[in-house]
Amino acid sequence: EAGVAQSPRYKIIEKRQSVAFWCNPISGHATLYWYQQILGQGPKLLIQFQNNGVVDDSQLPKDRFSAERLKGVDSTLKIQPAKLEDSAVYLCASSPDRAYGYTFGSGTRLTVV
Amino acid sequence: AQKVTQAQTEISVVEKEDVTLDCVYETRDTTYYLFWYKQPPSGELVFLIRRNSFDEQNEISGRYSWNFQKSTSSFNFTITASQVVDSAVYFCALPRNTGKLIFGQGTTLQVKP
């Protein structure tokens, strides 16, 4: 079975620019997660989707971050405008439901300069 | 509140040594799962084990073993006869009932030849 696909793999932008990340979960997985991992820390959930509905976005900085999951499949995470502290790895994960079979993608490493 | 603590930030061992990575968790749930993930330099989170709180038996998988002790809220991970390929960051994680994973800070393991 194909894994969770993420792109781009790396991105460097200047502060105040915008950026978007894409995630294609495993086929049939209803639940999709976006995590932010700052260097030296564990991943922290930004947003969780169940199909195309949001389950948890309590830690998403909504003034600059947005995410969508159209048709309950692919998802995009956008940052506009980016700040230096947004430099991190953004990990996408999916699972069949709220059961605990998570699969993580390789992540997108964002550097804001 | 749910919390995972990995007090060891970095561990360095020489190849073939045994090493134990500590994980202490806090939860008010009576039933729960615990996870261990490995994050090699490539960045992807690799699933190692999921343990149900009902099952306190130790688990062994090749050179890996896990010691789950509910009485001390610990879920420690031991690598026997470590190898250079074991060098990575290791995360302990506790899922909430929504599916959201609460990660520890991670322990960086360096295995020297």
CSV table of C-alpha atoms in Angstrom, one decimal:
chain,number,residue,atom,x,y,z
A,1,GLU,CA,0.0,0.0,0.0
A,2,ALA,CA,1.3,3.5,-0.8
A,3,GLY,CA,2.2,5.6,2.1
A,4,VAL,CA,1.3,9.2,3.0
A,5,ALA,CA,2.6,11.5,0.3
A,6,GLN,CA,3.7,15.1,1.1
A,7,SER,CA,5.1,17.8,-1.0
A,8,PRO,CA,7.3,19.7,-1.3
A,9,ARG,CA,10.0,18.0,0.7
A,10,TYR,CA,11.8,21.3,1.5
A,11,LYS,CA,10.8,24.9,1.2
A,12,ILE,CA,12.7,28.1,2.0
A,13,ILE,CA,10.8,31.4,2.0
A,14,GLU,CA,11.3,34.9,3.3
A,15,LYS,CA,9.2,36.1,6.3
A,16,ARG,CA,5.8,37.6,5.3
A,17,GLN,CA,5.6,35.4,2.2
A,18,SER,CA,3.0,32.7,1.9
A,19,VAL,CA,3.5,29.0,1.5
A,20,ALA,CA,1.3,25.9,1.0
A,21,PHE,CA,1.9,22.3,1.7
A,22,TRP,CA,0.1,19.3,0.2
A,23,CYS,CA,-0.7,15.9,1.7
A,24,ASN,CA,-2.2,12.9,0.1
A,25,PRO,CA,-3.2,10.3,2.7
A,26,ILE,CA,-3.5,6.6,2.4
A,27,SER,CA,-6.5,5.7,0.3
A,28,GLY,CA,-9.6,5.1,2.5
A,29,HIS,CA,-8.2,6.7,5.6
A,30,ALA,CA,-10.9,8.9,7.0
A,31,THR,CA,-8.8,10.8,9.5
A,32,LEU,CA,-6.0,13.2,8.5
A,33,TYR,CA,-3.6,15.1,10.9
A,34,TRP,CA,-1.2,18.0,10.4
A,35,TYR,CA,1.5,18.2,13.0
A,36,GLN,CA,4.2,20.9,13.4
A,37,GLN,CA,7.6,19.8,14.7
A,38,ILE,CA,10.0,22.5,15.8
A,39,LEU,CA,13.6,21.5,16.0
A,40,GLY,CA,14.4,19.7,19.2
A,41,GLN,CA,10.7,19.2,20.1
A,42,GLY,CA,8.1,16.5,19.6
A,43,PRO,CA,5.4,17.0,17.0
A,44,LYS,CA,2.3,19.0,18.0
A,45,LEU,CA,-1.1,18.8,16.4
A,46,LEU,CA,-2.2,21.7,14.3
A,47,ILE,CA,-5.4,20.3,12.9
A,48,GLN,CA,-7.3,17.1,12.6
A,49,PHE,CA,-9.8,16.2,10.0
A,50,GLN,CA,-12.4,13.4,10.0
A,51,ASN,CA,-13.3,13.1,6.3
A,52,ASN,CA,-13.7,16.7,5.3
A,53,GLY,CA,-14.8,18.0,8.7
A,54,VAL,CA,-12.5,19.6,11.3
A,55,VAL,CA,-12.3,17.6,14.6
A,56,ASP,CA,-9.6,19.7,16.4
A,57,ASP,CA,-7.9,22.9,15.3
A,58,SER,CA,-7.4,24.3,18.8
A,59,GLN,CA,-3.7,24.7,18.3
A,60,LEU,CA,-3.8,26.2,14.8
A,61,PRO,CA,-2.8,29.9,14.7
A,62,LYS,CA,-5.8,30.9,12.7
A,63,ASP,CA,-4.6,34.4,12.0
A,64,ARG,CA,-2.0,33.0,9.7
A,65,PHE,CA,-2.6,29.3,9.2
A,66,SER,CA,-5.4,27.7,7.3
A,67,ALA,CA,-6.1,24.2,6.2
A,68,GLU,CA,-8.7,22.4,4.1
A,69,ARG,CA,-9.5,18.9,3.1
A,70,LEU,CA,-11.7,19.0,0.0
A,71,LYS,CA,-13.8,15.9,-0.7
A,72,GLY,CA,-12.2,14.2,2.4
A,73,VAL,CA,-9.1,13.1,0.5
A,74,ASP,CA,-6.1,15.4,-0.1
A,75,SER,CA,-5.3,18.3,2.2
A,76,THR,CA,-3.5,21.5,2.0
A,77,LEU,CA,-2.0,23.6,4.8
A,78,LYS,CA,-1.2,27.2,4.1
A,79,ILE,CA,0.7,29.9,6.0
A,80,GLN,CA,0.2,33.5,5.2
A,81,PRO,CA,2.1,35.5,6.1
A,82,ALA,CA,5.0,33.4,7.4
A,83,LYS,CA,7.0,34.3,10.5
A,84,LEU,CA,10.5,33.2,11.5
A,85,GLU,CA,9.1,31.0,14.2
A,86,ASP,CA,7.1,29.0,11.7
A,87,SER,CA,10.4,27.3,10.7
A,88,ALA,CA,9.7,23.6,11.4
A,89,VAL,CA,8.9,20.3,9.8
A,90,TYR,CA,5.2,19.9,8.9
A,91,LEU,CA,4.1,16.3,9.2
A,92,CYS,CA,1.0,14.9,7.7
A,93,ALA,CA,-0.5,11.6,9.1
A,94,SER,CA,-3.6,9.6,8.3
A,95,SER,CA,-5.5,6.7,10.0
A,96,PRO,CA,-8.5,4.6,9.0
A,97,ASP,CA,-10.6,6.2,11.7
A,98,ARG,CA,-10.0,7.4,15.3
A,99,ALA,CA,-8.5,4.1,16.0
A,100,TYR,CA,-4.8,4.1,16.4
A,101,GLY,CA,-3.3,3.0,13.1
A,102,TYR,CA,-1.4,6.2,12.2
A,103,THR,CA,0.9,6.4,9.2
A,104,PHE,CA,3.1,9.5,8.9
A,105,GLY,CA,4.5,11.1,5.7
A,106,SER,CA,8.1,12.2,5.3
A,107,GLY,CA,7.3,15.8,6.2
A,108,THR,CA,7.9,19.2,4.6
A,109,ARG,CA,10.9,21.1,6.1
A,110,LEU,CA,10.1,24.8,6.1
A,111,THR,CA,12.8,27.4,6.7
A,112,VAL,CA,11.7,31.0,7.0
A,113,VAL,CA,14.5,33.6,6.6
B,1,ALA,CA,-4.2,16.8,31.5
B,2,GLN,CA,-2.3,14.3,29.4
B,3,LYS,CA,1.4,14.6,29.3
B,4,VAL,CA,4.4,12.6,28.2
B,5,THR,CA,7.9,13.2,29.6
B,6,GLN,CA,11.1,11.9,28.2
B,7,ALA,CA,13.7,13.2,30.6
B,8,GLN,CA,16.7,12.0,28.6
B,9,THR,CA,17.5,14.6,25.9
B,10,GLU,CA,20.5,12.8,24.5
B,11,ILE,CA,22.1,9.5,25.0
B,12,SER,CA,25.4,8.3,23.5
B,13,VAL,CA,26.5,4.7,23.6
B,14,VAL,CA,29.1,2.6,21.8
B,15,GLU,CA,27.9,-0.1,19.5
B,16,LYS,CA,26.8,-3.4,21.1
B,17,GLU,CA,25.9,-1.7,24.4
B,18,ASP,CA,22.4,-2.0,25.7
B,19,VAL,CA,20.5,1.3,26.2
B,20,THR,CA,17.1,2.1,27.8
B,21,LEU,CA,15.0,5.1,26.9
B,22,ASP,CA,12.7,6.3,29.6
B,23,CYS,CA,9.1,7.5,29.1
B,24,VAL,CA,6.7,8.7,31.9
B,25,TYR,CA,3.2,9.6,31.1
B,26,GLU,CA,0.2,11.3,32.8
B,27,THR,CA,-3.4,10.5,31.9
B,28,ARG,CA,-6.8,10.5,33.7
B,29,ASP,CA,-8.1,7.9,31.3
B,30,THR,CA,-8.6,4.4,32.7
B,31,THR,CA,-7.9,2.8,29.4
B,32,TYR,CA,-5.4,4.1,26.9
B,33,TYR,CA,-2.7,3.3,24.4
B,34,LEU,CA,1.0,4.2,24.3
B,35,PHE,CA,3.3,4.4,21.3
B,36,TRP,CA,6.9,4.5,20.5
B,37,TYR,CA,8.2,6.1,17.2
B,38,LYS,CA,11.6,6.3,15.7
B,39,GLN,CA,12.6,9.4,13.7
B,40,PRO,CA,15.8,8.8,11.6
B,41,PRO,CA,17.7,11.7,10.1
B,42,SER,CA,15.4,11.4,7.0
B,43,GLY,CA,12.6,12.8,9.2
B,44,GLU,CA,9.8,10.3,8.8
B,45,LEU,CA,8.2,9.0,12.0
B,46,VAL,CA,8.5,5.2,12.0
B,47,PHE,CA,6.0,3.3,14.1
B,48,LEU,CA,7.7,0.9,16.6
B,49,ILE,CA,5.0,-0.3,19.0
B,50,ARG,CA,1.5,0.3,20.3
B,51,ARG,CA,0.6,-1.0,23.8
B,52,ASN,CA,-2.8,-1.2,25.4
B,53,SER,CA,-3.1,-0.2,29.1
B,54,PHE,CA,-4.8,-3.5,29.8
B,55,ASP,CA,-1.7,-5.5,28.8
B,56,GLU,CA,1.2,-5.0,31.2
B,57,GLN,CA,3.3,-7.8,29.8
B,58,ASN,CA,6.7,-6.9,28.5
B,59,GLU,CA,7.1,-7.1,24.8
B,60,ILE,CA,10.1,-8.2,22.8
B,61,SER,CA,10.7,-7.7,19.1
B,62,GLY,CA,14.2,-8.8,18.1
B,63,ARG,CA,16.6,-6.4,19.8
B,64,TYR,CA,13.8,-4.2,21.0
B,65,SER,CA,11.9,-4.6,24.2
B,66,TRP,CA,9.4,-2.6,26.1
B,67,ASN,CA,8.7,-2.5,29.8
B,68,PHE,CA,5.2,-1.1,30.7
B,69,GLN,CA,4.5,-0.4,34.4
B,70,LYS,CA,1.2,1.1,35.1
B,71,SER,CA,2.0,1.5,38.8
B,72,THR,CA,4.8,4.0,37.9
B,73,SER,CA,3.2,5.3,34.7
B,74,SER,CA,6.2,4.4,32.7
B,75,PHE,CA,6.7,2.8,29.3
B,76,ASN,CA,10.5,2.3,28.8
B,77,PHE,CA,12.2,1.1,25.7
B,78,THR,CA,15.4,-1.0,25.7
B,79,ILE,CA,17.6,-1.7,22.7
B,80,THR,CA,19.9,-4.6,23.2
B,81,ALA,CA,23.2,-4.8,21.5
B,82,SER,CA,22.8,-1.4,19.9
B,83,GLN,CA,23.9,-0.7,16.3
B,84,VAL,CA,24.8,2.4,14.4
B,85,VAL,CA,21.6,2.2,12.5
B,86,ASP,CA,19.7,2.7,15.7
B,87,SER,CA,20.9,6.3,15.8
B,88,ALA,CA,17.8,8.4,15.7
B,89,VAL,CA,15.4,10.4,17.8
B,90,TYR,CA,12.9,8.3,19.6
B,91,PHE,CA,9.5,9.5,20.7
B,92,CYS,CA,7.0,8.2,23.2
B,93,ALA,CA,3.4,9.2,22.5
B,94,LEU,CA,0.0,9.0,24.2
B,95,PRO,CA,-3.2,9.4,22.1
B,96,ARG,CA,-6.2,11.2,23.3
B,97,ASN,CA,-9.6,9.7,22.6
B,98,THR,CA,-10.0,11.9,19.6
B,99,GLY,CA,-6.9,10.3,18.1
B,100,LYS,CA,-4.6,13.3,18.6
B,101,LEU,CA,-1.1,12.1,19.7
B,102,ILE,CA,0.6,13.8,22.6
B,103,PHE,CA,4.4,13.4,22.1
B,104,GLY,CA,7.2,13.6,24.5
B,105,GLN,CA,10.2,15.8,23.7
B,106,GLY,CA,12.1,13.0,22.3
B,107,THR,CA,15.4,11.3,23.1
B,108,THR,CA,18.3,11.5,20.6
B,109,LEU,CA,20.2,8.3,20.6
B,110,GLN,CA,23.7,8.3,19.1
B,111,VAL,CA,25.4,4.9,18.6
B,112,LYS,CA,29.1,5.2,17.9
B,113,PRO,CA,31.0,2.5,16.1
